[in-house]
Coordinates of C-alpha atoms and ligand atoms in Angstrom, one line a residue:
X1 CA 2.0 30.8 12.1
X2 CA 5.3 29.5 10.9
X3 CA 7.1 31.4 8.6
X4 CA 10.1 29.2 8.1
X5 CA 10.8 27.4 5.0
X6 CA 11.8 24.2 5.5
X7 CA 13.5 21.5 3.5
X8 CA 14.0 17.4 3.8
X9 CA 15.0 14.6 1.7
X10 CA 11.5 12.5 1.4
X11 CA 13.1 9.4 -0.1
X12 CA 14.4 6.7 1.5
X13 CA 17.9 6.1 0.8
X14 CA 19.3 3.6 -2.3
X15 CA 16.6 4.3 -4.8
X16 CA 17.5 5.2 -8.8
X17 CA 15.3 8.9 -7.6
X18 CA 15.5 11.0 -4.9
X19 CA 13.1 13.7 -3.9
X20 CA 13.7 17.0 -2.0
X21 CA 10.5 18.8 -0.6
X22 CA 10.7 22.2 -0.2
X23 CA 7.5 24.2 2.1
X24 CA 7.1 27.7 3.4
X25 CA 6.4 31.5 2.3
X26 CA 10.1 31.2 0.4
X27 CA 10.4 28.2 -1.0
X28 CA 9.8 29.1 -4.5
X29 CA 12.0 32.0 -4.0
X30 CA 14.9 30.0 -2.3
X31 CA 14.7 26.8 -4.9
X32 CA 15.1 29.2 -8.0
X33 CA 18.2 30.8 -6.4
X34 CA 19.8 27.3 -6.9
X35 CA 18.2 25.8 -10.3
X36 CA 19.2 26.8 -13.2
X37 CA 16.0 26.2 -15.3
X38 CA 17.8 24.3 -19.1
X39 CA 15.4 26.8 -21.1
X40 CA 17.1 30.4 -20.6
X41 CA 14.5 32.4 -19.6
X42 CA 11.7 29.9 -17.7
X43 CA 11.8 31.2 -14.7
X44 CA 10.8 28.9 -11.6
X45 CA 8.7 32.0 -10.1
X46 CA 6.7 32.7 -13.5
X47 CA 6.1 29.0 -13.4
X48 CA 2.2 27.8 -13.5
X49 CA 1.4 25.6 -10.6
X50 CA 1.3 21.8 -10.8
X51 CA 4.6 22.3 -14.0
X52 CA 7.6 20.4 -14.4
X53 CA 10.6 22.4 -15.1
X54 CA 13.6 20.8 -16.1
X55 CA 17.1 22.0 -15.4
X56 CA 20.5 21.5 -13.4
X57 CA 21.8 22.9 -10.0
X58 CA 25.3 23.6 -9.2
X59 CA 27.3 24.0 -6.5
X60 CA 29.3 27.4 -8.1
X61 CA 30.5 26.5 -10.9
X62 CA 30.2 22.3 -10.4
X63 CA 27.6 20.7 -12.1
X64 CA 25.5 18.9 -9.2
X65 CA 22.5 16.8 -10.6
X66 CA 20.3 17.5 -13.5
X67 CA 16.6 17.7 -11.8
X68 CA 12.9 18.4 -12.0
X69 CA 11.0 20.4 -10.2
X70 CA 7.7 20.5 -9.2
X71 CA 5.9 23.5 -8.2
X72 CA 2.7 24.1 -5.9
X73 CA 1.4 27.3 -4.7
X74 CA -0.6 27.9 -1.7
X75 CA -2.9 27.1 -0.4
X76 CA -3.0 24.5 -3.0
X77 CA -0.5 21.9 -1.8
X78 CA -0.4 19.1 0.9
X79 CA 1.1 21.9 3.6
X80 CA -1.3 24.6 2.5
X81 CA 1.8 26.7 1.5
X82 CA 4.1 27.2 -1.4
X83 CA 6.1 24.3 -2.2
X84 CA 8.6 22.7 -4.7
X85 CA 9.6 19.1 -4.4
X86 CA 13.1 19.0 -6.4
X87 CA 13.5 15.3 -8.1
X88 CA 17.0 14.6 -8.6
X89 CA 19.4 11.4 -8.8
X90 CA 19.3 9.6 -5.8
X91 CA 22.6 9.5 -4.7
X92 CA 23.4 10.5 -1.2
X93 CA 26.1 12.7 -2.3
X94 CA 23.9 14.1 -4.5
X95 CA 21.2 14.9 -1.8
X96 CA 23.1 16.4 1.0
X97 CA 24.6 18.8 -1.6
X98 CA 20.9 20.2 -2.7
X99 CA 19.7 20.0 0.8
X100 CA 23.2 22.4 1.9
X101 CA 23.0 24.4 -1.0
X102 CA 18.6 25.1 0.0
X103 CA 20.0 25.6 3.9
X104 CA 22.8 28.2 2.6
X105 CA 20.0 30.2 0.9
X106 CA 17.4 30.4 3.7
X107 CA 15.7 27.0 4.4
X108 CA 15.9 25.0 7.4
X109 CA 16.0 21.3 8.0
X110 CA 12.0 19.7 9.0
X111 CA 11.4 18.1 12.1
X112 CA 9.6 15.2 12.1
X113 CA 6.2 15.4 10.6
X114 CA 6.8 18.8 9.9
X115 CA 4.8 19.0 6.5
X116 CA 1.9 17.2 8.3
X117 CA 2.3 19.5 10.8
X118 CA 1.8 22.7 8.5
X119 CA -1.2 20.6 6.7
X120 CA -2.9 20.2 9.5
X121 CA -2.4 23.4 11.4
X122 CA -2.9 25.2 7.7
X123 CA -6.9 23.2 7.8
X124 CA -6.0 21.1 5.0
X125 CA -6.8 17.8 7.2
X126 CA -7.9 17.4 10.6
X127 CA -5.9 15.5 13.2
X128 CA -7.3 12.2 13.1
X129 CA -6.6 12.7 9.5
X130 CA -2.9 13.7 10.0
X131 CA -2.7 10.9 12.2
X132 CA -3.7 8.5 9.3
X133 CA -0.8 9.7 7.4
X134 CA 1.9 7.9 9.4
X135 CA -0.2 5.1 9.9
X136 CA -0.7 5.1 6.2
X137 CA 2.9 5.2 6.1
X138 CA 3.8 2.5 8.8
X139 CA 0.9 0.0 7.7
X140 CA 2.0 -3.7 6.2
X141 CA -0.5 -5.6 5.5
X142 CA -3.7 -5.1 3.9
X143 CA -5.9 -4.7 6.7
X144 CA -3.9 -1.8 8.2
X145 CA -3.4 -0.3 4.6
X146 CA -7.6 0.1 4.5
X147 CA -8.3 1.5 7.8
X148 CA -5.6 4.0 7.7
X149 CA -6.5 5.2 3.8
X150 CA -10.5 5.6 5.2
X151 CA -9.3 7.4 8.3
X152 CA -7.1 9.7 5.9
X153 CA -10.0 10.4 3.5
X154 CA -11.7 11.5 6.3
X155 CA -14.8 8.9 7.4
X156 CA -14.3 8.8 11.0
X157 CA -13.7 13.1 11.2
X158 CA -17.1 12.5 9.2
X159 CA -18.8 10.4 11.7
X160 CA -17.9 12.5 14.3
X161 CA -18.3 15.6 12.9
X162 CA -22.5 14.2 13.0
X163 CA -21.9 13.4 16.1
X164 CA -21.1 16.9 17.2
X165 CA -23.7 18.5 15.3
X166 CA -26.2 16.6 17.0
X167 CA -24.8 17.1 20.6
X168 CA -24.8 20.8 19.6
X169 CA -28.6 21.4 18.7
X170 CA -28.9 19.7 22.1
X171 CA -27.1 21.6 23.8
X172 CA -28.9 24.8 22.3
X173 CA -31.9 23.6 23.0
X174 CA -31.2 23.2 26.6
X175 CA -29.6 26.8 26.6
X176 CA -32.5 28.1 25.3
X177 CA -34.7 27.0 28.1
X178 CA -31.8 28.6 30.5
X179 CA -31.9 32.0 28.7
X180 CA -35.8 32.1 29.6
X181 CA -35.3 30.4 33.0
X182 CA -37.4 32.7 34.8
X183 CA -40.9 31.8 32.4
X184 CA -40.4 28.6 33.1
X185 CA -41.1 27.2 30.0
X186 CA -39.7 24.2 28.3
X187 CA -37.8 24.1 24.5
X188 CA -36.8 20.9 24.7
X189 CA -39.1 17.7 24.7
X190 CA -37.6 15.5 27.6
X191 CA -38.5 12.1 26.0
X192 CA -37.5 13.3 22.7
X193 CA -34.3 14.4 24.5
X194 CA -33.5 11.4 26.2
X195 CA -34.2 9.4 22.4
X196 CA -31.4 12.0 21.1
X197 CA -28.9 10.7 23.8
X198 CA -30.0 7.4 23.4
X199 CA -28.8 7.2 19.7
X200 CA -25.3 9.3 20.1
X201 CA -24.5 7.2 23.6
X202 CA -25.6 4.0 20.8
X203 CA -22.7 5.7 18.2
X204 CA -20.0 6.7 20.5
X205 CA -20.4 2.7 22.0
X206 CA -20.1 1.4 18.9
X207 CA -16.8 3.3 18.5
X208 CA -15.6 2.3 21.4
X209 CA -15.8 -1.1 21.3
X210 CA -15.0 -1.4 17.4
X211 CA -11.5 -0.9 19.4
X212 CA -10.6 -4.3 20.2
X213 CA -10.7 -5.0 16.5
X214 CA -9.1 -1.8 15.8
X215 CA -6.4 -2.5 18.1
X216 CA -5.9 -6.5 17.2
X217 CA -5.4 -5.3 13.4
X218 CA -3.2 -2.9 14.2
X219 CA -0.9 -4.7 16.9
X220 CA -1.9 -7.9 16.7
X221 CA -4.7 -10.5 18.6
X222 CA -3.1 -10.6 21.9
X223 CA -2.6 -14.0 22.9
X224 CA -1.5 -14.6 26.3
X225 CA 0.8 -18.1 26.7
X226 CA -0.2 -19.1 30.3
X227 CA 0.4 -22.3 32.5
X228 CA 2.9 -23.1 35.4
X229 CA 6.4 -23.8 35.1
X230 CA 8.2 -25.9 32.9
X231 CA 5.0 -26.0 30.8
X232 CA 7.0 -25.7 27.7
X233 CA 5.6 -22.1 27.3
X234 CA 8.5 -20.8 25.7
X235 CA 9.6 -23.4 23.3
X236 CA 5.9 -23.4 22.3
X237 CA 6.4 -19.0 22.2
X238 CA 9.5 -20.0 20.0
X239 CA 7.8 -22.9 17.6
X240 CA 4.5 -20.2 16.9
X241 CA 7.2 -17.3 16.2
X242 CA 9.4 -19.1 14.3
X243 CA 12.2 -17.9 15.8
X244 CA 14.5 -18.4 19.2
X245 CA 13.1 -15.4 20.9
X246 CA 12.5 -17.1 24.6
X247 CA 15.6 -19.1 26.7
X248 CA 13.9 -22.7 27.2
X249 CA 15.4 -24.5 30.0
X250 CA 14.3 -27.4 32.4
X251 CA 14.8 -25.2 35.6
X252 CA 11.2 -24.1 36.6
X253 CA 11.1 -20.4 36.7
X254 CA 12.8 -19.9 33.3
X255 CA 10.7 -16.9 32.6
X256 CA 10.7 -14.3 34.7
X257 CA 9.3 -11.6 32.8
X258 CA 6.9 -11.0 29.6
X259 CA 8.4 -11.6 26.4
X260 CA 6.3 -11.1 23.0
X261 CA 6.2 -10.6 19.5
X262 CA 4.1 -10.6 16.3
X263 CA 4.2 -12.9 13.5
X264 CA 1.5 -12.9 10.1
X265 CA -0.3 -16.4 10.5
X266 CA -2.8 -17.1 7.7
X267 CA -2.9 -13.2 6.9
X268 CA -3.8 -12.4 10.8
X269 CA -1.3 -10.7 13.0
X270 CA -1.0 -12.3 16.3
X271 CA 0.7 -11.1 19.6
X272 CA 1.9 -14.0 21.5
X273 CA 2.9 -13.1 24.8
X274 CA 5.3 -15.6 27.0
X275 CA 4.5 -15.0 30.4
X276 CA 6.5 -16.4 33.7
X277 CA 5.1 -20.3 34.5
X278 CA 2.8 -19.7 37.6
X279 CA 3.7 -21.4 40.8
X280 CA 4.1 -20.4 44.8
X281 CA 7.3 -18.8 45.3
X282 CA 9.3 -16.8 47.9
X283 CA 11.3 -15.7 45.1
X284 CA 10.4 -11.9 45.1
X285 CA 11.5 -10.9 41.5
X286 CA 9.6 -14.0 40.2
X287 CA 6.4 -12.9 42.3
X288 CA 6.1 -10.0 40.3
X289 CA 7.2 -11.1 37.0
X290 CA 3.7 -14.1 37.6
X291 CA 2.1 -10.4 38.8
X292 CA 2.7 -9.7 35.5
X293 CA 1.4 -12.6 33.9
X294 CA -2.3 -12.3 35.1
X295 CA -1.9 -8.3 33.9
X296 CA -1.3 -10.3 30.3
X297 CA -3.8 -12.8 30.7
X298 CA -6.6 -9.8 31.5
X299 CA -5.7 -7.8 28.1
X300 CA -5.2 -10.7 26.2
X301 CA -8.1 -11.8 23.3
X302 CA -6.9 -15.5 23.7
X303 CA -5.5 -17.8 26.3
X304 CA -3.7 -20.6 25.4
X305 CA -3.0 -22.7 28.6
X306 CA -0.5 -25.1 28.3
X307 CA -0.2 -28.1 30.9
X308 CA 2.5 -30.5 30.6
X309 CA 0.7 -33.6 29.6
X310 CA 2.8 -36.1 31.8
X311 CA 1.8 -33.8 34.8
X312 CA -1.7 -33.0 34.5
X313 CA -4.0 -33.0 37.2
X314 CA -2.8 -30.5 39.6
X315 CA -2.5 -28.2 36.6
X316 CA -6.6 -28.6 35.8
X317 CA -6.9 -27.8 39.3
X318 CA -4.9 -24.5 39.1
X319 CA -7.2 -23.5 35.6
X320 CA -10.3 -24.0 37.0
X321 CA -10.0 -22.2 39.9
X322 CA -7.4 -19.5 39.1
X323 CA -7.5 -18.8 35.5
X324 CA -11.3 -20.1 34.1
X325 CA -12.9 -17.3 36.3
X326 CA -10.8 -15.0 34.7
X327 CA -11.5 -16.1 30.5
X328 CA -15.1 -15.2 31.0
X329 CA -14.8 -13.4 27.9
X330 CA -11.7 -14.8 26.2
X331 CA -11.0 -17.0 24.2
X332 CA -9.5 -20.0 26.3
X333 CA -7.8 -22.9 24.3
X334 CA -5.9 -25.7 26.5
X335 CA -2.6 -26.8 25.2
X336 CA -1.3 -30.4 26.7
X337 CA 1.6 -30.0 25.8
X338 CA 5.0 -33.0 25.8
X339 CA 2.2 -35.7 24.4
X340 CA 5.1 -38.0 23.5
X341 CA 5.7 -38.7 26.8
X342 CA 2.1 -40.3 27.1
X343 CA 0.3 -43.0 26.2
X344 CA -3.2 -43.7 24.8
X345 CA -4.7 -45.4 28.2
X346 CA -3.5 -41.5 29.6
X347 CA -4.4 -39.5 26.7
X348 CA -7.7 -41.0 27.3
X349 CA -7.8 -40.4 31.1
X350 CA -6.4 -36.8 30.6
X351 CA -9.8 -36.5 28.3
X352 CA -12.0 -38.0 30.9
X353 CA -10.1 -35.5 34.0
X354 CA -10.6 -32.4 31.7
X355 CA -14.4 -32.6 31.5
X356 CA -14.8 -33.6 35.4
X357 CA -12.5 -30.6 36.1
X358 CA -13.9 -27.9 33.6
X359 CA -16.4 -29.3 31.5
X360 CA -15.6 -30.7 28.3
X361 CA -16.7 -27.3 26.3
X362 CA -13.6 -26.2 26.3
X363 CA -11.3 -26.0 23.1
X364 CA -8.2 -28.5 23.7
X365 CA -5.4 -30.2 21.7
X366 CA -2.9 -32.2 22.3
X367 CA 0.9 -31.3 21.0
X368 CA 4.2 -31.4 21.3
X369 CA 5.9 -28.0 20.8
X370 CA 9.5 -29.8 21.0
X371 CA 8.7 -32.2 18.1
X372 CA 6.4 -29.8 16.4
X373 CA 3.5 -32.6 16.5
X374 CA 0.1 -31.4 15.9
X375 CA 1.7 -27.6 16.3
X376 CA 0.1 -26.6 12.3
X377 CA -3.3 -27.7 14.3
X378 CA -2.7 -25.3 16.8
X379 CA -2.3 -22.4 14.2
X380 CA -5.4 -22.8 13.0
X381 CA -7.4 -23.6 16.4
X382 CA -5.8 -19.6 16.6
X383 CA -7.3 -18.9 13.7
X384 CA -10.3 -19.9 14.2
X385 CA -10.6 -18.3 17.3
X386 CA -9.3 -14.7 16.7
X387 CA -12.4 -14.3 14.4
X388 CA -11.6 -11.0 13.5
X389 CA -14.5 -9.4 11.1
X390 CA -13.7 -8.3 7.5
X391 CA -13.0 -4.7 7.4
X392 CA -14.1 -2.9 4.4
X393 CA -12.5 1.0 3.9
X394 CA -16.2 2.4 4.9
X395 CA -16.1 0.8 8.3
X396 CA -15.4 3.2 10.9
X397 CA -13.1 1.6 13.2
X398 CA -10.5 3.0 15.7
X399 CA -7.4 2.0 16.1
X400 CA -5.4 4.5 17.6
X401 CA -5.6 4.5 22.0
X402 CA -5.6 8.6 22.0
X403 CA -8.7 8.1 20.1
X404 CA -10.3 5.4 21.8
X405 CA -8.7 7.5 25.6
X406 CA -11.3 10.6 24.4
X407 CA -13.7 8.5 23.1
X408 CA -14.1 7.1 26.6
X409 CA -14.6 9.9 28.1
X410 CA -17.3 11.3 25.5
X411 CA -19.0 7.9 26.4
X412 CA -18.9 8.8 30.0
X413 CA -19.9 12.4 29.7
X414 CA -23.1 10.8 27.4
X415 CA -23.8 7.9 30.2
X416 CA -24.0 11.4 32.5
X417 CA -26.4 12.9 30.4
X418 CA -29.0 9.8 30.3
X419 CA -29.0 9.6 34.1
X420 CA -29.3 13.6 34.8
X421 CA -32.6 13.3 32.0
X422 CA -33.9 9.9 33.9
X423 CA -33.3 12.1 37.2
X424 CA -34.4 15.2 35.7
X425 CA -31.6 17.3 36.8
X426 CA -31.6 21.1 36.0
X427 CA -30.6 22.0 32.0
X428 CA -27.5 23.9 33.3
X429 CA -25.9 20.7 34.5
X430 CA -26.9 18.8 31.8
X431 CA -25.8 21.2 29.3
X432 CA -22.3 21.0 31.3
X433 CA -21.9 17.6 30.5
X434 CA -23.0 17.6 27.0
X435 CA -20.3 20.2 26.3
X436 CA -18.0 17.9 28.1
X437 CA -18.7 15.0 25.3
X438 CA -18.4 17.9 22.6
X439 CA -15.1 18.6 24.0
X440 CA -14.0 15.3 24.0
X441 CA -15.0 14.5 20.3
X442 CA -13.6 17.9 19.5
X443 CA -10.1 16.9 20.5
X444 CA -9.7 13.8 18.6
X445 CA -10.1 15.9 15.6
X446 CA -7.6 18.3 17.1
X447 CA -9.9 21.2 17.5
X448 CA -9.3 21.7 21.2
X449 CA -5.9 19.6 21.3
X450 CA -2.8 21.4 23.5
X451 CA 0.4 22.1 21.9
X452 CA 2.4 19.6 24.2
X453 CA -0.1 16.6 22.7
X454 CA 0.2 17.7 19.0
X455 CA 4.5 17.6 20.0
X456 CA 4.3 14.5 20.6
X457 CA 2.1 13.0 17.9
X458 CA 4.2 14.5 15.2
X459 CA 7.3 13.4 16.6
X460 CA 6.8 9.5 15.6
X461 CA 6.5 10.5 12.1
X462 CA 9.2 10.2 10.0
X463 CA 11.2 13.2 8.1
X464 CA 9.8 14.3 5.0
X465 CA 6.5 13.7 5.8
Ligands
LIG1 N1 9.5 -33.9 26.0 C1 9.1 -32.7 25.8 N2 9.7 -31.7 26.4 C2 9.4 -30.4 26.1 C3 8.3 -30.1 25.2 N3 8.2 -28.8 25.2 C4 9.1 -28.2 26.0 N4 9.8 -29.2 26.6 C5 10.9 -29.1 27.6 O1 10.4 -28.7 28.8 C6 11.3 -27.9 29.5 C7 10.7 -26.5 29.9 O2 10.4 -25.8 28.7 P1 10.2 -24.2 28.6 O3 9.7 -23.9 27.3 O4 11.4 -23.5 29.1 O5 9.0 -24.1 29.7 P2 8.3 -22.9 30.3 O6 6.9 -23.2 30.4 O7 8.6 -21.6 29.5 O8 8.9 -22.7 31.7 P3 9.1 -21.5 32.7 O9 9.6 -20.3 31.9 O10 10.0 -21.9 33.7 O11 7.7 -21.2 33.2 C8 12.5 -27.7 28.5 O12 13.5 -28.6 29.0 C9 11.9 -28.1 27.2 O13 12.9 -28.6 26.3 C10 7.7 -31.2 24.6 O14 6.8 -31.0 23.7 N5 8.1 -32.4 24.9
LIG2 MG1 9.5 -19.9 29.9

């Protein structure tokens, strides 16, 4: 355990307040030795958890903020150990001199996600929960904001905790029958068995795939931008984002790697990714930046494919046989794009092409992303189509990948178990595998985590927290 008592500025800077949390076996100890409480006599360390005690700390004999402190002993505060948090002015000045005059008496700085940390290795969350936190922290918008608060307050460690439970009485059944191997008798009910994994293979799938939803709230719908060169792509990427992000020229092969961003449309977050216009090539740098571009189009949600309008037909034949096989399960919305340069007789002939090519089920509009025509249209066409489900804060839903990595492999390890019971494998093998889907369950929540893996989730957080 770590007995250092540590010390960061929680605020960020250029607020009226500043706040200074102190953790560890000293911290009491080290914050009295520079606060002088303004009643003589009301000592910090004879002070009642959860008080407020007013006073001033100086630098010798300046005068360097008048503060509050608030005071928590262990185990009952958010690191599990004794802690002040010391509220002063929120001048920078102000700051560095409390946080040097608490490193002169014993602290030392945090590291990131330091008081997390401590929380979690002290039992006061789990690591999912812990993991929350800086989501909490990091979310903006209100879909973010609900799922991290209900994975803080603990409804997934819940869901899995059940989970586990019921993985274990199967595993001890199974073990039992082992134990009397040489009777040959049988504990465990197969059918009633194979209805147990049966409901937690239906529970760990549902977590799984609740994923993609996870993941689109989180980072944004991925929308791949697709189509061959000089497609207008890019000034279609920078009409959507608002913004110049992507160089648009009239050379083909403008785009030679993946460019993307998020923007809020209509309270949904979308990705848009521009990709490099797909043609043959010799070029070797622009083969592998249109590599690249069907890697996009496979992870992406929706596909807009945009076809320059005054250049149409070859383009239909490049969708239907290149890029429909591949949007079984996407979203696919066709973008003729430059429609200016058109006229009605074509429009109408582009119409007619479209269905003989790819049917005429298929979502399409006609724009122009240089003019901005018929581009508000667009929006919500991508509205319509990300479809994203409400999310209340008792859904469980996961949105972090190391998560969804273990909960992979739990589904795996289950899939196992359903075909050694259908092939009636021996219990020791069995029980092998269920204890492989215990162990991956177990680690989400930190149980069975390694040190290097905790490292490294505790280093995105910010100081202070
Ligand atoms: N007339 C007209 N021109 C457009 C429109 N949209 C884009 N363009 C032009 O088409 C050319 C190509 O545009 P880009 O956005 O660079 O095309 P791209 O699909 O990203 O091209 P690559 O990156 O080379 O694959 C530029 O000269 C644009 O100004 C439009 O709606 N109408
Ligand atoms: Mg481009």
């Amino acid at each position: 355990m770590n007995q250092d008592t540590i010390c960061a500025i929680a605020t960020a800077q250029g607020g009226a307040i500043g706040s200074i949390r102190v953790s560890g076996p000293e911290a009491i100890t080290i914050t009295s030795r520079i606060f002088t409480p303004a009643k003589p006599g009301k000592l910090l360390s004879e002070q009642k958890p959860y008080t407020l005690t007013f006073g001033r700390i100086y630098n010798g004999e300046e005068l360097i903020d008048e503060v509050l402190v608030s005071l928590f002993r262990a185990p009952h505060s958010y690191t599990g150990e004794d802690s002040t948090e010391i509220t002063c002015h929120g001048s920078s000045y102000i700051l560095q001199q409390v946080m040097q005059l608490l490193i002169k008496n014993g602290c030392r700085t945090a590291q990131p996600g330091e008081y997390t940390q401590r929380a979690f290795l002290n039992g006061k969350m789990d690591l999912s929960q812990a993991e929350a936190v800086a989501d909490l922290i990091a979310s903006s918008s209100a879909a973010t904001h609900r799922l991290a608060l209900s994975q803080m307050r603990g409804g997934f460690s819940k869901e899995l905790a059940i989970l586990r439970e019921k993985l274990l009485n199967f595993t001890s059944m199974i073990e039992l029958e082992l134990d009397f191997s040489e009777e040959d008798v049988e504990f465990a009910d197969r059918s009633a068995l194979r209805q147990l994994a049966d409901g937690i293979e239906k529970v760990i799938a549902r977590l799984v795939d609740s994923f993609s939803v996870g993941n689109a709230i989180k980072n944004g719908v991925p929308v791949a931008i697709i189509g061959e060169t000089n497609a207008g792509k890019s000034t279609l990427l920078n009409v959507l984002l608002n913004e110049d992000k992507a160089i648009v020229s009239d050379i083909h092969g403008t785009t030679r790697d993946v460019i993307e961003d998020t923007v809020n449309i209509g309270g949904i977050t979308f990705r848009f990714i521009d990709t490099a216009g797909i043609r043959e090539t010799n070029d070797m740098i622009e083969s592998l930046g249109i590599e690249r571009t069907f890697q996009k189009l496979d992870q992406a949600e929706i596909v807009l494919w945009i076809i320059d309008s005054a250049d149409a037909i070859s383009q239909l034949k490049l969708l239907s046989d290149k890029i429909l096989p591949r949007c079984e399960h996407k979203q696919l919305i066709l973008v003729f794009n430059k429609v200016e340069l058109i006229n009605e007789t074509q429009k109408n002939e582009l119409t007619s092409q479209l269905s003989e090519h790819v049917g005429s089920e298929i979502e399409s509009i006609f724009i122009s992303a240089k003019q901005r025509q018929h581009t508000d249209e667009l929006q919500q066409k991508l509205i319509a189509a990300a479809h994203l489900p409400t999310v209340t804060q008792n859904d469980v839903i996961v949105t972090n990948v190391r998560h969804y990595e273990a909960l992979t492999r739990a589904l795996d390890a289950i899939h196992r178990v359903q075909e050694g019971l259908d092939a009636n494998i021996s219990g020791d093998f069995l029980s092998q595998d269920i204890r492989e889907c215990i162990f991956h369950l177990s680690d989400i929540v930190g149980e069975v985590t390694n040190d290097m893996v905790l490292q490294n989730i505790f280093a995105h957080f910010c100081i202070g927290k």
